[in-house]
Tab-separated table of C-alpha atoms in Angstrom:
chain	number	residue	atom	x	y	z
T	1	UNK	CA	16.042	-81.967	-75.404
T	2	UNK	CA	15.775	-80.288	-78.905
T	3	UNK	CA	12.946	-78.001	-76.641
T	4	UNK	CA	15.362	-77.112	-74.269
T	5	UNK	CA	17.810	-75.666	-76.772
T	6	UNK	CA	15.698	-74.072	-78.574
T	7	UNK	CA	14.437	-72.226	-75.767
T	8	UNK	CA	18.250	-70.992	-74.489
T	9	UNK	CA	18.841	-70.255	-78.419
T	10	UNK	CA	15.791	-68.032	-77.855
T	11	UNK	CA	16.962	-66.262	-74.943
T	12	UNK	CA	20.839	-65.954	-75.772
T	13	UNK	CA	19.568	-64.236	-79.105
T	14	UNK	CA	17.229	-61.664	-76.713
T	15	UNK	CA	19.513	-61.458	-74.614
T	16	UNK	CA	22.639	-60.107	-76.846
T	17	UNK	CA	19.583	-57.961	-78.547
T	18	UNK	CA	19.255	-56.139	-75.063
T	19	UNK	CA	23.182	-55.733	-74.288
T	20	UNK	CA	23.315	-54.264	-77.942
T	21	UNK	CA	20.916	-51.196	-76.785
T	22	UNK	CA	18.200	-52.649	-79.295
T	23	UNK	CA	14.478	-51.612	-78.123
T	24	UNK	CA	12.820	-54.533	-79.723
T	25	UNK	CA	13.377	-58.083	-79.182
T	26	UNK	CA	13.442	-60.626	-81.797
T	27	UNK	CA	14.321	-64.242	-81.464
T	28	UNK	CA	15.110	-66.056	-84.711
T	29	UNK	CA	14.227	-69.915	-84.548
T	30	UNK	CA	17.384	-72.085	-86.152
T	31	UNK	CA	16.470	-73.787	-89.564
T	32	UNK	CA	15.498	-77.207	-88.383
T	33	UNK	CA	11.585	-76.706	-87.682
T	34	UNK	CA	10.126	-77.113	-83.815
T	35	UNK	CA	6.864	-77.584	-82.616
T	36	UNK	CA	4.812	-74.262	-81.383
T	37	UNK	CA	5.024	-75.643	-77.919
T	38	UNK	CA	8.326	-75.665	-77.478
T	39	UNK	CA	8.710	-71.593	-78.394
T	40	UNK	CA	5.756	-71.328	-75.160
T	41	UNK	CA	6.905	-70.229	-71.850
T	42	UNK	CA	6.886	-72.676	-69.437
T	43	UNK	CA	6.532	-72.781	-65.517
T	44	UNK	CA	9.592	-74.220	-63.753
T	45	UNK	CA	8.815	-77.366	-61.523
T	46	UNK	CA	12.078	-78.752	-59.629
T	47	UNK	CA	11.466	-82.538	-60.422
T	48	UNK	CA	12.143	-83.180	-56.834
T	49	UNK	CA	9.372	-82.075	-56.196
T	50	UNK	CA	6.654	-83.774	-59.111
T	51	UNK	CA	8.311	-86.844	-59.277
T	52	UNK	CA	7.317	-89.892	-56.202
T	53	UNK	CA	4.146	-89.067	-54.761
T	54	UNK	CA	0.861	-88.426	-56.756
T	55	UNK	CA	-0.739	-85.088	-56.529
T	56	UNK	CA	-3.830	-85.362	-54.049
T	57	UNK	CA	-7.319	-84.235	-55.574
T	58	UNK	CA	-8.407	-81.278	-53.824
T	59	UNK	CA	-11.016	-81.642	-51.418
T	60	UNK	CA	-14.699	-79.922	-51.642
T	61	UNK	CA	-16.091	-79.161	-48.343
T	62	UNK	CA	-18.934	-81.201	-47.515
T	63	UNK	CA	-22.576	-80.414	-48.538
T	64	UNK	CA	-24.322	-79.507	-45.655
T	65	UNK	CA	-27.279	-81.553	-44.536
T	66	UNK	CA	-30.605	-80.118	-43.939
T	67	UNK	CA	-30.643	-80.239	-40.328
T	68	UNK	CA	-26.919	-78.791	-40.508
T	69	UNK	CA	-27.967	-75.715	-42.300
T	70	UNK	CA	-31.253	-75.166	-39.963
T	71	UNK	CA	-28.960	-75.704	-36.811
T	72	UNK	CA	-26.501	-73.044	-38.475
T	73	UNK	CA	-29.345	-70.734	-38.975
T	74	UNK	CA	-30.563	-71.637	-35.515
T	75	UNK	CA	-27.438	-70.924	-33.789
T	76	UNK	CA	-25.886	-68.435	-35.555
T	77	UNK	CA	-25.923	-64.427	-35.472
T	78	UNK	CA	-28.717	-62.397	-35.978
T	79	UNK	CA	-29.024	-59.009	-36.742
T	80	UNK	CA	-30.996	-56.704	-34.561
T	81	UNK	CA	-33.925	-55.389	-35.687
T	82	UNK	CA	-34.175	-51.117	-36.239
T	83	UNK	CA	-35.242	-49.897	-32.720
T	84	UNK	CA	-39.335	-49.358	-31.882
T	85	UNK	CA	-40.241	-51.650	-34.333
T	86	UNK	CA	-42.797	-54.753	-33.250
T	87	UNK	CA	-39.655	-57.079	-34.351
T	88	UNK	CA	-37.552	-54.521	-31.957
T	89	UNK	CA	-39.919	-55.057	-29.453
T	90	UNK	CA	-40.040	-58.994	-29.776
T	91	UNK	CA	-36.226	-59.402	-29.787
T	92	UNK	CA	-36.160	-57.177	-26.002
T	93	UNK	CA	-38.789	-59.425	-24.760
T	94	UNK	CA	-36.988	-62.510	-25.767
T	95	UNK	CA	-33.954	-61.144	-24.421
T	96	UNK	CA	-35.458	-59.738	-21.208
T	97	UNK	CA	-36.936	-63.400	-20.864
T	98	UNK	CA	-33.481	-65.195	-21.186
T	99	UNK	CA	-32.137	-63.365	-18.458
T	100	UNK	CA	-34.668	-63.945	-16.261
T	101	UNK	CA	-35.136	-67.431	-16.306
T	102	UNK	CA	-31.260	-67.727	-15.973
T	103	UNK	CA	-30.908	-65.580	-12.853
T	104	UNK	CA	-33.610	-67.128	-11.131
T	105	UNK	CA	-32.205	-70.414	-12.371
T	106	UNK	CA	-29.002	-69.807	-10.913
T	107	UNK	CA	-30.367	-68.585	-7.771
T	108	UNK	CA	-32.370	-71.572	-7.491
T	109	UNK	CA	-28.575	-74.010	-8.151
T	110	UNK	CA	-26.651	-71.806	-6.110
T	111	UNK	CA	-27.945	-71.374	-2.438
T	112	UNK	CA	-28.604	-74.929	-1.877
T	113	UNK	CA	-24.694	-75.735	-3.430
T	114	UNK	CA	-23.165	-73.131	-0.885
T	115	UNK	CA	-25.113	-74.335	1.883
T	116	UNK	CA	-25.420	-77.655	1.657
T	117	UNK	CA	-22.755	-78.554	-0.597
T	118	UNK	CA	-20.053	-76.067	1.517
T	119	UNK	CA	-21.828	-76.371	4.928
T	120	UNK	CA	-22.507	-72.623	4.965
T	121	UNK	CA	-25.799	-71.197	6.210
T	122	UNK	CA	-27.413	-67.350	5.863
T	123	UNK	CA	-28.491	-65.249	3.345
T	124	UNK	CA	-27.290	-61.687	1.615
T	125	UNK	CA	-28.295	-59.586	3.251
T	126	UNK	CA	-27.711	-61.646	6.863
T	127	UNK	CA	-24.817	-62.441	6.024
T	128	UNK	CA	-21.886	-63.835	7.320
T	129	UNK	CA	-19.398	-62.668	4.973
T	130	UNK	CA	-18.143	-66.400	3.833
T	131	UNK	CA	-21.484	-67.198	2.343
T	132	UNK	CA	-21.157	-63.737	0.471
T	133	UNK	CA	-18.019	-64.352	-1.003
T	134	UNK	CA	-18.822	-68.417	-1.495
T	135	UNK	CA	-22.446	-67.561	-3.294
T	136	UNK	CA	-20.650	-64.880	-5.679
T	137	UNK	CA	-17.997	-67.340	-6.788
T	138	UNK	CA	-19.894	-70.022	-7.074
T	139	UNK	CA	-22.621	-67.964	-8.977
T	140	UNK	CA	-20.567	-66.580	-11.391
T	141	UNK	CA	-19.252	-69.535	-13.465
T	142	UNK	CA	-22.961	-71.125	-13.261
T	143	UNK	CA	-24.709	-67.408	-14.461
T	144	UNK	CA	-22.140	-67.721	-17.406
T	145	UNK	CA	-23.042	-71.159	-18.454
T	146	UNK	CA	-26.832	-70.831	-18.019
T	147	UNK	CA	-26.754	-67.917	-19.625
T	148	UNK	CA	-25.193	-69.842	-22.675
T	149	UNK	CA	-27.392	-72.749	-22.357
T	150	UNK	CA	-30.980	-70.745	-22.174
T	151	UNK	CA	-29.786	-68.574	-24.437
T	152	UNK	CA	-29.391	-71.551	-26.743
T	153	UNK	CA	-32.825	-72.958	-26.335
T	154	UNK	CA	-34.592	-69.399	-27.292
T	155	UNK	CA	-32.103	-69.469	-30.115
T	156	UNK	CA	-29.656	-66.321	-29.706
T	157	UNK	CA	-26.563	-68.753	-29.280
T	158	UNK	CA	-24.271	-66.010	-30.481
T	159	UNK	CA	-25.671	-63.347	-28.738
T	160	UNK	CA	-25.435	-64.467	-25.476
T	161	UNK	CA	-21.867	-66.132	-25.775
T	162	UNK	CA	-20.271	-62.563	-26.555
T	163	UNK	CA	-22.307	-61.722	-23.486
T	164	UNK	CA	-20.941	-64.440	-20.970
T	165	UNK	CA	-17.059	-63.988	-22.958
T	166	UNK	CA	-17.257	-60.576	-22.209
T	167	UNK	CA	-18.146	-61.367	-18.556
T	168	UNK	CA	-15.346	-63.999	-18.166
T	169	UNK	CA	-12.822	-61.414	-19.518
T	170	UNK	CA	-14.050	-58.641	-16.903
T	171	UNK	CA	-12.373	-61.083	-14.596
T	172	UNK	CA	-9.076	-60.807	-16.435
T	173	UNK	CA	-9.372	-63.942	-18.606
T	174	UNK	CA	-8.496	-63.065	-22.486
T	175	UNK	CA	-11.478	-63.086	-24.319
T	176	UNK	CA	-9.492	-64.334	-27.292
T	177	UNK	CA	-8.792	-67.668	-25.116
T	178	UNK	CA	-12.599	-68.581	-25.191
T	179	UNK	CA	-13.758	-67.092	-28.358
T	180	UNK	CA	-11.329	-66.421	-31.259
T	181	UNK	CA	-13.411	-64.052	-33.087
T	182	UNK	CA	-14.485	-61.921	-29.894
T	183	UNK	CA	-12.879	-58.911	-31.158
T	184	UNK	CA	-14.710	-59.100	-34.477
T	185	UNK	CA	-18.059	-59.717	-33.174
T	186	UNK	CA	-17.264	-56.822	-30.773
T	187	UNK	CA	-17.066	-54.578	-33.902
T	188	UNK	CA	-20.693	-55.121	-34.660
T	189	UNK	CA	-22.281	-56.212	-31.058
T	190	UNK	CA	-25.695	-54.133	-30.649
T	191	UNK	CA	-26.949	-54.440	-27.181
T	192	UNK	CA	-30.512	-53.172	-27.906
């Protein structure tokens, strides 16, 4: 209590100081002697708001595991190599690869789903028109996921899911709805 008046006799006295046009503030302490803490500025805590419930230790983020930090590593971006370099040349092949085995792949799940699994038979080029239309919607979600999942396996996670976002959102979905940071990543994409 003795704090608290000391501390508005402080300010009253600065505050008649200012309204008297002084430039320099002085605030002279009564005669009874205070402790140096109670002259210190203080932050103002509402006690509503200390007083009931403990204050909860803040929480480190977990250490990461070995395997965690490989499969980070693994999965996470990488940055492509400066072109006609041998690394330049290994990261084409690997992507060349990836999309190979998943367009063959997807060939290879799709005809027998739209003709046995919808009752349709021909080909592309034959046609009939229905088998067209069935084979390129059926094709298109599996291409996506494949492409996702091989890509994966060779380890360019990242790489290929801006690739199959960016082909869901040529179809009018928001890219933002499947990846949140596709606009970032889309900042810094390199193709080749």
């Amino acid at each position: 209590m003795a704090c608290l008046m000391m501390r508005s006799a402080v300010s009253m006295t600065a505050r008649s100081g200012m309204m008297a046009g002084r430039s320099t503030m002085t605030a002279t302490a009564p005669s009874h002697s205070l402790s140096a803490s109670c002259l210190r500025p203080r932050s103002y805590t509402p006690r509503w708001l200390t007083s009931g419930t403990p204050k909860k230790p803040v929480k480190k983020a977990p250490e990461q595991t070995a395997f965690q930090k490989q499969l980070n590593t693994f999965l996470g971006p990488k940055v492509m190599p400066p072109r006609w370099t041998m690394a330049w040349y290994r990261e084409v092949t690997l992507i060349c690869t990836v999309f190979a085995i998943t367009g063959t792949s997807t060939m290879v799940l799709v005809r027998p789903a739209v003709s046995k699994g919808l009752g349709l038979k021909g080909s592309f080029k034959e046609g009939p028109w229905s088998f067209r239309i069935c084979s390129l919607v059926v094709m298109t979600p599996i291409y996506a996921t494949l492409l996702v999942c091989v890509g994966t396996v060779f380890g360019r996670h990242h790489y290929f899911r801006h690739f199959s976002v960016k082909m869901w959102s040529r179809f009018g979905i928001p890219p933002e709805m499947i990846d949140a940071s596709y606009h970032q990543t889309k900042k810094t994409f390199r193709k080749w």
